[in-house]
Short mmCIF file of C-alpha atoms and ligand atoms in Angstrom, two decimals:
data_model
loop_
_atom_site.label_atom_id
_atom_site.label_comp_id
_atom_site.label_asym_id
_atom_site.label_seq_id
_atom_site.Cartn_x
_atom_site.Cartn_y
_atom_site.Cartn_z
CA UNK A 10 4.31 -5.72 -18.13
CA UNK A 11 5.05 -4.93 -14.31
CA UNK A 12 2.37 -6.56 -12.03
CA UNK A 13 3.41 -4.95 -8.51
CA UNK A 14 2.73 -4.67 -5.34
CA UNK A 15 4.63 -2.43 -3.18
CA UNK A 16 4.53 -2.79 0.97
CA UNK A 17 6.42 -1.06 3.68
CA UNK A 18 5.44 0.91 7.11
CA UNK A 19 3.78 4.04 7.05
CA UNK A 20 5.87 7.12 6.67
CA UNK A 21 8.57 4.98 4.21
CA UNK A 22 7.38 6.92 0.85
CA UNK A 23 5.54 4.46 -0.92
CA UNK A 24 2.82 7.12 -2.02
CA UNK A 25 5.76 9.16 -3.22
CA UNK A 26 8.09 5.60 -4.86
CA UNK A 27 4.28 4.46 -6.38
CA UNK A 28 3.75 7.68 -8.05
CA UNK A 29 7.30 7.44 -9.68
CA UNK A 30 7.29 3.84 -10.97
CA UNK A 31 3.33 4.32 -12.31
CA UNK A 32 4.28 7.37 -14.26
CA UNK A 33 7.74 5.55 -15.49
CA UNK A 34 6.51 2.14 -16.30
CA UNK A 35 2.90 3.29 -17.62
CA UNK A 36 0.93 1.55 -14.24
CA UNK A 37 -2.65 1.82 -13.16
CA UNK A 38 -1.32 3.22 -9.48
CA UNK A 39 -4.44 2.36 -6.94
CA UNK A 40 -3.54 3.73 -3.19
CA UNK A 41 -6.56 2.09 -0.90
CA UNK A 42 -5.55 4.57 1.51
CA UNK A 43 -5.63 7.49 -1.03
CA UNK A 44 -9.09 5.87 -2.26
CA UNK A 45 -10.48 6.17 1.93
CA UNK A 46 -9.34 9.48 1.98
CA UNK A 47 -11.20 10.40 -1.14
CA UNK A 48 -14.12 8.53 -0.24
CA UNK A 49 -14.32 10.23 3.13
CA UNK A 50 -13.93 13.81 1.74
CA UNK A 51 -17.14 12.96 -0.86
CA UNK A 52 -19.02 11.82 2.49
CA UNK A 53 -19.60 8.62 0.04
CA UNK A 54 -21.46 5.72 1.90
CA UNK A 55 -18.29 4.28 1.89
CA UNK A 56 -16.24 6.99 3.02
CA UNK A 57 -19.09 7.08 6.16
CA UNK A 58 -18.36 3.77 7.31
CA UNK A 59 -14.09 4.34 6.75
CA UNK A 60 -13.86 7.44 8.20
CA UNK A 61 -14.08 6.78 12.29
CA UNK A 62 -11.69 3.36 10.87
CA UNK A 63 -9.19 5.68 8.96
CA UNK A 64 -8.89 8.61 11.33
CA UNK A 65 -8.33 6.44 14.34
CA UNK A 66 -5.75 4.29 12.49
CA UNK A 67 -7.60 1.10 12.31
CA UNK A 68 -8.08 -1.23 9.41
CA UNK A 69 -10.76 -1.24 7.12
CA UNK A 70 -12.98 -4.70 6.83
CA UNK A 71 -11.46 -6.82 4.23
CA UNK A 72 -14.51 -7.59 2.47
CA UNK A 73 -14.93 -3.77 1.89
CA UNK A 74 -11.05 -3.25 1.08
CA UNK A 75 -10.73 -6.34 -1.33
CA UNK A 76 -14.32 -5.50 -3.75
CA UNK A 77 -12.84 -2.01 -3.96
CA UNK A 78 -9.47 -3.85 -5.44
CA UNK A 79 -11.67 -6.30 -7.70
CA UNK A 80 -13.46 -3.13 -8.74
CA UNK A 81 -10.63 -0.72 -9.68
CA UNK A 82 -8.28 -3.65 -11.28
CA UNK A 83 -11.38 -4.45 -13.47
CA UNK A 84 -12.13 -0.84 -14.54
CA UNK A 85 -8.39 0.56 -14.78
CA UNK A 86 -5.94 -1.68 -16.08
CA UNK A 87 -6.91 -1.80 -19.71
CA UNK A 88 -4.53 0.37 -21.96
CA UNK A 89 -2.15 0.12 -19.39
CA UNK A 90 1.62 -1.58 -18.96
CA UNK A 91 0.18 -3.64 -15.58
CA UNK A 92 -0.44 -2.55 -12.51
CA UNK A 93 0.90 -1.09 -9.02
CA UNK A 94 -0.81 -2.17 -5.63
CA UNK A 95 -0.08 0.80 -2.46
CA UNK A 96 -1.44 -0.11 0.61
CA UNK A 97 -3.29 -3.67 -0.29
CA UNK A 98 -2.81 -6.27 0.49
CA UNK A 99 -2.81 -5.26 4.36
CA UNK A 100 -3.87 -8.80 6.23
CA UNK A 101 -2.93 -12.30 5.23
CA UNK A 102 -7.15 -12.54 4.45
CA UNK A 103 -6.47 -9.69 1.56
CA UNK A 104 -3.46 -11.55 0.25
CA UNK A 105 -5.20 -14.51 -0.08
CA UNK A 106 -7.97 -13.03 -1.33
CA UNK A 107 -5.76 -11.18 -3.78
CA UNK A 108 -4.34 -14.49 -4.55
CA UNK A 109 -7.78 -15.63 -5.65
CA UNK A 110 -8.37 -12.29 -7.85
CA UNK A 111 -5.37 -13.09 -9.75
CA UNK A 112 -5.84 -16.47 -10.56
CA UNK A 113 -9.51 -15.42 -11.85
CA UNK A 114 -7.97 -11.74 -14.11
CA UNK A 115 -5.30 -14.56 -14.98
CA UNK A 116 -2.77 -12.32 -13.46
CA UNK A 117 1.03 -13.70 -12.93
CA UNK A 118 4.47 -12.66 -12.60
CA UNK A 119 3.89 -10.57 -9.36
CA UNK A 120 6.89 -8.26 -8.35
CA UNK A 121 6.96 -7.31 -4.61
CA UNK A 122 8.85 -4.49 -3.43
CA UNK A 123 9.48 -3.96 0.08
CA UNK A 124 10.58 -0.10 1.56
CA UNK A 125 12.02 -0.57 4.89
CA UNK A 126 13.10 1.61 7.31
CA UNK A 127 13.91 2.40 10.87
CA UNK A 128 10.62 3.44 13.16
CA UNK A 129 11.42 6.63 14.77
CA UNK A 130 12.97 7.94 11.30
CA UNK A 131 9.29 6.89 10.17
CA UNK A 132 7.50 8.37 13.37
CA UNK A 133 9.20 12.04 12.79
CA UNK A 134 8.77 11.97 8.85
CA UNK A 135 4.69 11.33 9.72
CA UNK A 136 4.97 13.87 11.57
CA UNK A 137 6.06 16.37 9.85
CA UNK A 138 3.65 15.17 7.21
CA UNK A 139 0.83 16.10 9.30
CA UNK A 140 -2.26 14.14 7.49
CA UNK A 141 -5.42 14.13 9.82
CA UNK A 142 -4.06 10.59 10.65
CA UNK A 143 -0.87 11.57 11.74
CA UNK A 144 -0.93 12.21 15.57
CA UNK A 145 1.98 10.50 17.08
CA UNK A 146 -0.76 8.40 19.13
CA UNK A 147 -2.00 7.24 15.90
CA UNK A 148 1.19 6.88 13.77
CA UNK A 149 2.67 4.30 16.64
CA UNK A 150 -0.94 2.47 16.29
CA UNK A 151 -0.52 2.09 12.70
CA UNK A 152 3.00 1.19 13.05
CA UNK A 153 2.09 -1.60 15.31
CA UNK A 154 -0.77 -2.46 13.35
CA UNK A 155 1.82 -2.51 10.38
CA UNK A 156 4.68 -4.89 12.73
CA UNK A 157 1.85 -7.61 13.82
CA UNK A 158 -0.52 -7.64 10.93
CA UNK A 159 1.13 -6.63 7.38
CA UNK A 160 4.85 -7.76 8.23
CA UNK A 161 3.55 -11.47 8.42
CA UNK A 162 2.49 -10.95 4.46
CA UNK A 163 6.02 -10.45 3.15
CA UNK A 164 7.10 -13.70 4.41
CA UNK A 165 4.21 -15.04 3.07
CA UNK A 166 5.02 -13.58 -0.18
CA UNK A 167 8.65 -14.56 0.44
CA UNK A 168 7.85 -18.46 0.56
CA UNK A 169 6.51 -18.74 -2.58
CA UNK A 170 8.40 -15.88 -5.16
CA UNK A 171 10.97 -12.63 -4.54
CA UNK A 172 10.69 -10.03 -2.47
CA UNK A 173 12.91 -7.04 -3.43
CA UNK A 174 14.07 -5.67 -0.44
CA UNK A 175 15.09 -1.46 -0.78
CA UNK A 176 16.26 1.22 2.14
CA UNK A 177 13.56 3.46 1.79
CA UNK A 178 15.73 6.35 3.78
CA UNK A 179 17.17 8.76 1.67
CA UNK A 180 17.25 10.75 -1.47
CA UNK A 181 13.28 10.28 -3.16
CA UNK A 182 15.11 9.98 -6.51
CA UNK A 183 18.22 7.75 -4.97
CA UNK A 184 15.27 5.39 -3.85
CA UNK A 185 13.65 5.24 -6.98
CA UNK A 186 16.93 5.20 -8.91
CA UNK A 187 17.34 1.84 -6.91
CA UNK A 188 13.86 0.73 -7.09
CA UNK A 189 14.17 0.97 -11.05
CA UNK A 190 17.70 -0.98 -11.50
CA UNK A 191 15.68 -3.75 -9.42
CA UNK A 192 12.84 -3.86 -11.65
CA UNK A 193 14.79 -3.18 -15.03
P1 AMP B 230 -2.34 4.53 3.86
O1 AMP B 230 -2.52 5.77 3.05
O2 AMP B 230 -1.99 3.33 3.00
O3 AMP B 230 -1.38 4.72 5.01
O4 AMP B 230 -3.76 4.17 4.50
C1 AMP B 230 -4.39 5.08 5.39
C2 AMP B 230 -5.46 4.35 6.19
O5 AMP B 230 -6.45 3.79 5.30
C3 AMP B 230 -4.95 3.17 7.00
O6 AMP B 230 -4.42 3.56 8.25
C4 AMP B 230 -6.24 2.33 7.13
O7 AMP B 230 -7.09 2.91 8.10
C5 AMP B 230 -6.92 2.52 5.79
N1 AMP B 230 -6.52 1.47 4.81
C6 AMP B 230 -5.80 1.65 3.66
N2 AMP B 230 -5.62 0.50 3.00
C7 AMP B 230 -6.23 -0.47 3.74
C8 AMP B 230 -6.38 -1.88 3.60
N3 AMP B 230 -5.83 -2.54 2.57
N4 AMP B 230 -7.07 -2.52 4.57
C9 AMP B 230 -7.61 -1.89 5.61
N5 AMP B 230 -7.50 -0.56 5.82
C10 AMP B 230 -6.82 0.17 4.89
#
């Protein structure tokens, strides 16, 4: 049973790593960003309120961003080997709140892996990515956005279990080869 959460700036591969490790260990993979993006596509009343949010690189409230985590843990993780979290928790309210979740699903044993990476290696693989979110404007927004409000999590996570630090530059299947050995 893997119970994961996986953080690191934007542009680091974590869609790509999550994708890997879901498929390998048998994960319910839930992206919140992949989720917005959806959302926004199916003009959803969701998607209406995230999409100015999303496309300007801002965060999502956390009420809205931690019932859509209650809801999809809830619905997807039966028949599954645990679970793999891309993109939440974003703010030290959605790790706490996260926190709370797990206590009440009776969840434990959290593994946290952190990508890291260098910023302009990040800033010129976003854009050559070229999502709708990925104006150089915007990517150094979210990147900051990342630095002040995410960053603060992993030491938050770090006082109280492991973190499992990885380079995220490199090889997609040198990364993962490492990610794996970590997790066994
Ligand atoms: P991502 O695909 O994880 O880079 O997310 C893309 C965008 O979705 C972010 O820039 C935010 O606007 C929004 N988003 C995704 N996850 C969250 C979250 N946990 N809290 C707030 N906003 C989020």
């Amino acid at each position: 049973m893997h119970h994961i959460i996986i953080f690191g700036p934007p542009g680091v591969g974590k869609g790509t790593q999550s994708l890997l490790i879901a498929e390998k260990y048998n994960l319910f993979h839930l992206s919140t960003g992949e989720y917005l993006r959806k959302a926004i596509d199916e003009e959803t009343e969701l998607g209406k309120k995230a999409k100015n949010i999303v496309e300007k690189g801002g965060l999502v409230p956390d009420d809205i961003m931690t019932g859509i985590v209650i809801q999809a843990l809830k619905e997807n993780i039966g028949g599954k080997d645990g679970f793999i979290l891309d993109g939440f928790p974003r703010t030290l309210d959605q790790a706490k709140a996260l926190d709370k979740i797990f206590g009440e699903m009776k969840i434990g044993g959290t593994e946290i892996l952190y990508l890291k990476a260098d910023e302009e290696e990040l800033v010129s693989r976003l854009l050559k990515r070229g999502r709708k979110d990925d104006t150089e404007e915007i990517i150094r927004k979210r990147l900051r956005i990342y630095i002040e409000t995410t960053e603060p999590i992993i030491e938050y996570y770090g006082s109280t279990g492991q973190v499992i630090e990885i380079h995220g530059v490199g090889a997609v299947e040198e990364i993962f080869g490492s990610i794996c050995e970590k997790l066994g």
